[in-house]
PDB file of C-alpha atoms in Angstrom:
ATOM      1  CA  PHE J   1     122.024 143.910 127.691  1.00  0.00           C
ATOM      2  CA  PHE J   2     123.312 141.028 129.724  1.00  0.00           C
ATOM      3  CA  LEU J   3     126.108 138.511 129.619  1.00  0.00           C
ATOM      4  CA  THR J   4     125.720 135.237 131.442  1.00  0.00           C
ATOM      5  CA  THR J   5     128.672 133.322 132.758  1.00  0.00           C
ATOM      6  CA  GLY J   6     129.058 129.826 134.111  1.00  0.00           C
ATOM      7  CA  MET J   7     132.435 130.551 135.699  1.00  0.00           C
ATOM      8  CA  ALA J   8     132.608 130.686 139.505  1.00  0.00           C
ATOM      9  CA  ASP J   9     135.347 133.348 139.513  1.00  0.00           C
ATOM     10  CA  ALA J  10     135.136 136.901 138.157  1.00  0.00           C
ATOM     11  CA  GLY J  11     134.222 135.510 134.746  1.00  0.00           C
ATOM     12  CA  PRO J  12     135.154 136.473 131.215  1.00  0.00           C
ATOM     13  CA  SER J  13     134.404 139.848 129.670  1.00  0.00           C
ATOM     14  CA  ILE J  14     133.862 141.227 126.176  1.00  0.00           C
ATOM     15  CA  SER J  15     135.769 144.383 125.223  1.00  0.00           C
ATOM     16  CA  ALA J  16     134.857 144.696 121.521  1.00  0.00           C
ATOM     17  CA  LEU J  17     132.167 143.227 119.290  1.00  0.00           C
ATOM     18  CA  SER J  18     131.430 143.581 115.591  1.00  0.00           C
ATOM     19  CA  ALA J  19     128.512 141.884 113.791  1.00  0.00           C
ATOM     20  CA  GLY J  20     127.840 142.568 110.146  1.00  0.00           C
ATOM     21  CA  PRO J  21     126.978 143.443 107.606  1.00  0.00           C
ATOM     22  CA  ASN J  22     124.106 145.329 109.128  1.00  0.00           C
ATOM     23  CA  ASN J  23     120.942 146.915 107.723  1.00  0.00           C
ATOM     24  CA  CYS J  24     120.993 144.435 104.848  1.00  0.00           C
ATOM     25  CA  ALA J  25     118.933 141.579 103.450  1.00  0.00           C
ATOM     26  CA  LEU J  26     118.207 139.033 106.188  1.00  0.00           C
ATOM     27  CA  GLU J  27     119.850 136.147 104.343  1.00  0.00           C
ATOM     28  CA  GLU J  28     123.158 137.904 103.580  1.00  0.00           C
ATOM     29  CA  ALA J  29     126.479 136.593 104.904  1.00  0.00           C
ATOM     30  CA  ILE J  30     127.273 137.200 108.570  1.00  0.00           C
ATOM     31  CA  THR J  31     130.613 137.867 110.238  1.00  0.00           C
ATOM     32  CA  LEU J  32     130.956 138.093 113.993  1.00  0.00           C
ATOM     33  CA  GLU J  33     134.188 139.178 115.704  1.00  0.00           C
ATOM     34  CA  MET J  34     134.865 139.691 119.401  1.00  0.00           C
ATOM     35  CA  ASP J  35     137.740 140.596 121.678  1.00  0.00           C
ATOM     36  CA  PHE J  36     137.373 139.001 125.089  1.00  0.00           C
ATOM     37  CA  THR J  37     139.296 138.270 128.265  1.00  0.00           C
ATOM     38  CA  THR J  38     139.061 135.087 130.284  1.00  0.00           C
ATOM     39  CA  PRO J  39     140.384 134.799 133.849  1.00  0.00           C
ATOM     40  CA  ARG J  40     141.462 131.186 133.356  1.00  0.00           C
ATOM     41  CA  GLU J  41     142.706 128.951 130.578  1.00  0.00           C
ATOM     42  CA  LEU J  42     140.067 127.272 128.406  1.00  0.00           C
ATOM     43  CA  PRO J  43     141.739 124.132 127.023  1.00  0.00           C
ATOM     44  CA  ALA J  44     138.883 123.305 124.613  1.00  0.00           C
ATOM     45  CA  GLY J  45     137.415 126.744 123.887  1.00  0.00           C
ATOM     46  CA  SER J  46     134.987 127.295 121.022  1.00  0.00           C
ATOM     47  CA  TRP J  47     132.093 129.591 120.139  1.00  0.00           C
ATOM     48  CA  ARG J  48     128.594 128.389 119.176  1.00  0.00           C
ATOM     49  CA  VAL J  49     126.430 130.863 117.245  1.00  0.00           C
ATOM     50  CA  ARG J  50     122.633 130.609 117.086  1.00  0.00           C
ATOM     51  CA  PHE J  51     119.690 132.605 115.771  1.00  0.00           C
ATOM     52  CA  VAL J  52     116.660 132.530 118.081  1.00  0.00           C
ATOM     53  CA  ALA J  53     113.231 133.644 116.858  1.00  0.00           C
ATOM     54  CA  ASP J  54     110.867 133.833 119.806  1.00  0.00           C
ATOM     55  CA  THR J  55     107.174 134.727 119.836  1.00  0.00           C
ATOM     56  CA  ALA J  56     104.463 134.234 122.425  1.00  0.00           C
ATOM     57  CA  GLY J  57     103.518 130.875 120.933  1.00  0.00           C
ATOM     58  CA  SER J  58     106.771 129.570 119.483  1.00  0.00           C
ATOM     59  CA  CYS J  59     110.529 129.572 119.923  1.00  0.00           C
ATOM     60  CA  LYS J  60     112.692 128.515 116.990  1.00  0.00           C
ATOM     61  CA  VAL J  61     116.449 128.016 117.400  1.00  0.00           C
ATOM     62  CA  VAL J  62     118.638 127.827 114.295  1.00  0.00           C
ATOM     63  CA  GLU J  63     122.201 126.590 114.778  1.00  0.00           C
ATOM     64  CA  LEU J  64     124.378 128.833 112.627  1.00  0.00           C
ATOM     65  CA  GLY J  65     127.626 127.052 113.424  1.00  0.00           C
ATOM     66  CA  SER J  66     130.655 126.924 115.692  1.00  0.00           C
ATOM     67  CA  THR J  67     134.287 127.867 115.644  1.00  0.00           C
ATOM     68  CA  ASP J  68     136.903 125.139 115.862  1.00  0.00           C
ATOM     69  CA  ALA J  69     137.918 124.145 119.387  1.00  0.00           C
ATOM     70  CA  GLN J  70     141.208 125.669 120.476  1.00  0.00           C
ATOM     71  CA  ARG J  71     143.153 126.468 123.623  1.00  0.00           C
ATOM     72  CA  TYR J  72     142.404 129.957 124.918  1.00  0.00           C
ATOM     73  CA  PRO J  73     145.065 130.963 127.470  1.00  0.00           C
ATOM     74  CA  GLU J  74     144.181 133.072 130.485  1.00  0.00           C
ATOM     75  CA  GLY J  75     143.920 136.710 129.420  1.00  0.00           C
ATOM     76  CA  PRO J  76     142.870 138.362 126.164  1.00  0.00           C
ATOM     77  CA  GLY J  77     141.544 136.413 123.190  1.00  0.00           C
ATOM     78  CA  LYS J  78     139.827 136.949 119.862  1.00  0.00           C
ATOM     79  CA  MET J  79     137.084 135.102 118.039  1.00  0.00           C
ATOM     80  CA  ARG J  80     135.878 135.256 114.438  1.00  0.00           C
ATOM     81  CA  PHE J  81     132.845 133.482 113.013  1.00  0.00           C
ATOM     82  CA  HIS J  82     131.725 133.717 109.389  1.00  0.00           C
ATOM     83  CA  ARG J  83     128.848 132.143 107.531  1.00  0.00           C
ATOM     84  CA  ASP J  84     128.179 132.741 103.823  1.00  0.00           C
ATOM     85  CA  SER J  85     124.450 133.189 104.416  1.00  0.00           C
ATOM     86  CA  LEU J  86     122.062 133.564 107.305  1.00  0.00           C
ATOM     87  CA  ASP J  87     119.874 130.592 106.401  1.00  0.00           C
ATOM     88  CA  VAL J  88     116.693 131.227 108.399  1.00  0.00           C
ATOM     89  CA  MET J  89     114.238 131.767 105.549  1.00  0.00           C
ATOM     90  CA  HIS J  90     112.656 128.359 106.269  1.00  0.00           C
ATOM     91  CA  LEU J  91     111.064 129.911 109.369  1.00  0.00           C
ATOM     92  CA  GLN J  92     107.577 131.353 109.055  1.00  0.00           C
ATOM     93  CA  ARG J  93     107.551 134.977 107.984  1.00  0.00           C
ATOM     94  CA  ALA J  94     105.414 135.939 111.015  1.00  0.00           C
ATOM     95  CA  ILE J  95     108.101 134.525 113.315  1.00  0.00           C
ATOM     96  CA  LEU J  96     110.912 136.285 111.443  1.00  0.00           C
ATOM     97  CA  CYS J  97     109.184 139.695 111.326  1.00  0.00           C
ATOM     98  CA  ASN J  98     109.803 140.234 114.967  1.00  0.00           C
ATOM     99  CA  VAL J  99     112.681 140.860 117.325  1.00  0.00           C
ATOM    100  CA  GLY J 100     114.963 137.849 117.662  1.00  0.00           C
ATOM    101  CA  LEU J 101     118.380 137.134 119.091  1.00  0.00           C
ATOM    102  CA  MET J 102     121.679 136.023 117.734  1.00  0.00           C
ATOM    103  CA  THR J 103     123.667 134.434 120.531  1.00  0.00           C
ATOM    104  CA  ALA J 104     127.371 133.658 120.678  1.00  0.00           C
ATOM    105  CA  THR J 105     128.205 131.212 123.455  1.00  0.00           C
ATOM    106  CA  LEU J 106     131.766 130.590 124.599  1.00  0.00           C
ATOM    107  CA  LEU J 107     132.210 126.927 125.483  1.00  0.00           C
ATOM    108  CA  ASP J 108     134.998 125.022 127.185  1.00  0.00           C
ATOM    109  CA  GLY J 109     134.299 121.516 125.927  1.00  0.00           C
ATOM    110  CA  ASP J 110     130.575 121.077 126.696  1.00  0.00           C
ATOM    111  CA  ASP J 111     130.518 123.672 129.501  1.00  0.00           C
ATOM    112  CA  GLU J 112     128.962 127.063 128.761  1.00  0.00           C
ATOM    113  CA  VAL J 113     131.289 129.819 129.942  1.00  0.00           C
ATOM    114  CA  LEU J 114     129.713 132.986 128.543  1.00  0.00           C
ATOM    115  CA  GLU J 115     126.703 133.916 126.414  1.00  0.00           C
ATOM    116  CA  VAL J 116     126.577 137.129 124.403  1.00  0.00           C
ATOM    117  CA  PRO J 117     123.065 137.991 123.139  1.00  0.00           C
ATOM    118  CA  MET J 118     122.594 140.403 120.234  1.00  0.00           C
ATOM    119  CA  VAL J 119     119.118 141.677 119.391  1.00  0.00           C
ATOM    120  CA  VAL J 120     118.204 141.178 115.716  1.00  0.00           C
ATOM    121  CA  HIS J 121     115.324 143.271 114.405  1.00  0.00           C
ATOM    122  CA  VAL J 122     113.826 141.941 111.150  1.00  0.00           C
ATOM    123  CA  THR J 123     111.547 144.191 109.120  1.00  0.00           C
ATOM    124  CA  PRO J 124     110.118 144.073 105.594  1.00  0.00           C
ATOM    125  CA  ASP J 125     110.764 146.880 103.123  1.00  0.00           C
ATOM    126  CA  SER J 126     107.986 148.296 100.913  1.00  0.00           C
ATOM    127  CA  ALA J 127     108.388 145.367  98.482  1.00  0.00           C
ATOM    128  CA  GLY J 128     108.191 142.798 101.283  1.00  0.00           C
ATOM    129  CA  LYS J 129     111.894 141.834 101.296  1.00  0.00           C
ATOM    130  CA  LEU J 130     113.187 141.142 104.817  1.00  0.00           C
ATOM    131  CA  PHE J 131     116.044 143.213 106.214  1.00  0.00           C
ATOM    132  CA  ARG J 132     118.008 142.719 109.438  1.00  0.00           C
ATOM    133  CA  SER J 133     119.477 145.109 111.958  1.00  0.00           C
ATOM    134  CA  ILE J 134     121.827 143.628 114.555  1.00  0.00           C
ATOM    135  CA  TYR J 135     122.227 145.660 117.723  1.00  0.00           C
ATOM    136  CA  ASN J 136     125.622 145.612 119.425  1.00  0.00           C
ATOM    137  CA  PRO J 137     125.119 145.054 123.181  1.00  0.00           C
ATOM    138  CA  LEU J 138     128.294 147.033 123.928  1.00  0.00           C
ATOM    139  CA  GLU J 139     126.933 150.230 122.368  1.00  0.00           C
TER     140      GLU J 139
END
């Protein structure tokens, strides 16, 4: 588990993270919530969420969306991202049936401040339907 930060000072930190539902059909809705602390004000803070499917021969990045830009004052903050479906079924099945990442990147304008990677394991059930398991990097 790692968090990357573009801030020169001590950097932001994540104190709580929830991603779900979990252990469900791959394409089901997704809700991501985090509690975080930033050591400085972010006047144009937003979160960008992506799904990254990476294999030895290919890397596919699917933009899932972003939160609206807002002012995050120095200190504690909260984020919530929701999407009605995880629309990645256009990717090849061989790419999906692997370990991928969902990343949540805190931005201040166009500057990346923090990236939170969450491992997503996609597996087929006995009927071939794809299911996802999202691993919380704080656990």
